[in-house]
C-alpha positions as semicolon CSV with decimal commas, in nm:
position;residue;x (nm);y (nm);z (nm)
1;Q;-3,185;3,086;1,225
2;V;-2,851;3,002;1,065
3;Q;-2,811;2,863;0,717
4;L;-2,508;2,660;0,614
5;V;-2,390;2,635;0,254
6;E;-2,119;2,389;0,151
7;S;-1,895;2,428;-0,153
8;G;-1,569;2,303;-0,296
9;G;-1,662;1,949;-0,391
10;G;-1,569;1,793;-0,722
11;L;-1,399;1,509;-0,902
12;V;-1,039;1,429;-0,810
13;Q;-0,801;1,140;-0,867
14;A;-0,688;0,920;-0,582
15;G;-0,405;1,085;-0,395
16;G;-0,532;1,431;-0,478
17;S;-0,663;1,709;-0,256
18;L;-0,974;1,919;-0,217
19;R;-1,077;2,193;0,025
20;L;-1,439;2,215;0,125
21;S;-1,596;2,529;0,266
22;C;-1,903;2,574;0,482
23;A;-2,029;2,931;0,497
24;A;-2,284;3,036;0,757
25;S;-2,535;3,315;0,718
26;G;-2,813;3,449;0,933
27;R;-2,788;3,449;1,313
28;T;-2,412;3,393;1,325
29;F;-2,320;3,576;1,644
30;S;-2,391;3,276;1,863
31;T;-2,115;3,032;1,952
32;Y;-2,136;2,720;1,740
33;A;-1,928;2,409;1,718
34;R;-1,929;2,291;1,357
35;A;-1,872;1,954;1,202
36;W;-1,842;1,771;0,874
37;F;-2,028;1,451;0,797
38;R;-2,048;1,244;0,481
39;Q;-2,284;0,997;0,324
40;A;-2,186;0,753;0,054
41;P;-2,446;0,587;-0,170
42;G;-2,628;0,313;0,015
43;K;-2,460;0,393;0,344
44;E;-2,556;0,582;0,656
45;R;-2,427;0,931;0,721
46;E;-2,103;0,923;0,918
47;F;-1,906;1,172;1,122
48;V;-1,587;1,308;0,967
49;A;-1,452;1,592;1,182
50;A;-1,558;1,864;1,424
51;I;-1,413;2,186;1,556
52;S;-1,498;2,394;1,862
53;W;-1,609;2,756;1,848
54;S;-1,263;2,890;1,921
55;G;-1,092;2,641;1,694
56;G;-0,885;2,521;1,985
57;R;-1,026;2,170;1,984
58;S;-1,091;1,936;1,696
59;V;-1,169;1,568;1,656
60;Y;-1,155;1,334;1,359
61;A;-1,290;1,000;1,253
62;D;-1,019;0,734;1,247
63;S;-1,071;0,688;0,874
64;V;-0,957;1,044;0,795
65;K;-0,712;1,114;1,076
66;G;-0,381;1,236;0,939
67;R;-0,529;1,314;0,596
68;F;-0,804;1,567;0,667
69;T;-0,779;1,894;0,858
70;I;-1,073;2,098;0,985
71;S;-1,031;2,469;1,049
72;R;-1,245;2,780;1,083
73;D;-1,237;3,153;1,027
74;N;-1,499;3,309;1,254
75;A;-1,450;3,651;1,094
76;K;-1,578;3,495;0,771
77;N;-1,827;3,263;0,944
78;T;-1,671;2,978;0,749
79;V;-1,542;2,632;0,834
80;Y;-1,306;2,444;0,606
81;L;-1,216;2,081;0,550
82;Q;-0,879;2,029;0,383
83;M;-0,873;1,680;0,238
84;N;-0,539;1,534;0,129
85;S;-0,437;1,189;0,006
86;L;-0,792;1,123;-0,103
87;K;-0,906;0,766;-0,155
88;P;-1,194;0,625;-0,360
89;E;-1,365;0,533;-0,033
90;D;-1,383;0,905;0,052
91;T;-1,641;0,945;-0,225
92;A;-1,959;1,081;-0,068
93;V;-2,179;1,383;-0,026
94;Y;-2,021;1,596;0,244
95;Y;-2,242;1,791;0,480
96;C;-2,174;2,066;0,727
97;A;-2,367;2,093;1,053
98;Q;-2,348;2,287;1,376
99;Y;-2,456;2,297;1,739
100;S;-2,468;2,589;1,978
101;S;-2,182;2,507;2,210
102;V;-1,848;2,649;2,318
103;G;-1,694;2,305;2,342
104;L;-1,744;1,994;2,134
105;P;-2,089;1,839;2,173
106;P;-2,178;1,474;2,116
107;V;-2,182;1,378;1,749
108;S;-2,557;1,315;1,767
109;A;-2,624;1,677;1,872
110;Y;-2,534;1,843;1,543
111;R;-2,812;1,995;1,334
112;D;-2,886;2,281;1,091
113;W;-2,756;2,075;0,803
114;G;-2,642;2,226;0,477
115;Q;-2,743;2,089;0,138
116;G;-2,416;1,903;0,086
117;T;-2,140;1,900;-0,173
118;Q;-2,041;1,597;-0,379
119;V;-1,686;1,464;-0,358
120;T;-1,590;1,193;-0,605
121;V;-1,248;1,027;-0,593
122;S;-1,153;0,818;-0,894
123;S;-0,907;0,530;-0,874
């Protein structure tokens, strides 16, 4: 069993930056693709970005492409989401999830959700 804990959220002005972290603990020796999702009030959870086990492949939602960067440090069992040029519409609770896979699985496959971290972008 692997537990994921997100951190790094906060309040930032539009145009600012934040870096989120997702630390894994427990059974971390397996190969996991990891992803970030977000859920704004009154909206469904949506995919943000994903990264393969090796870090060699990553994918992004169109809404964040060019502004967000996902990365990972397997030695620290941590995945990061660098968020630049933040917009008010990026306001949401951001969640980390994973799936046992070497490559990138379908978005619907991710599980083992963390508790989330709140990101609020003021205009």
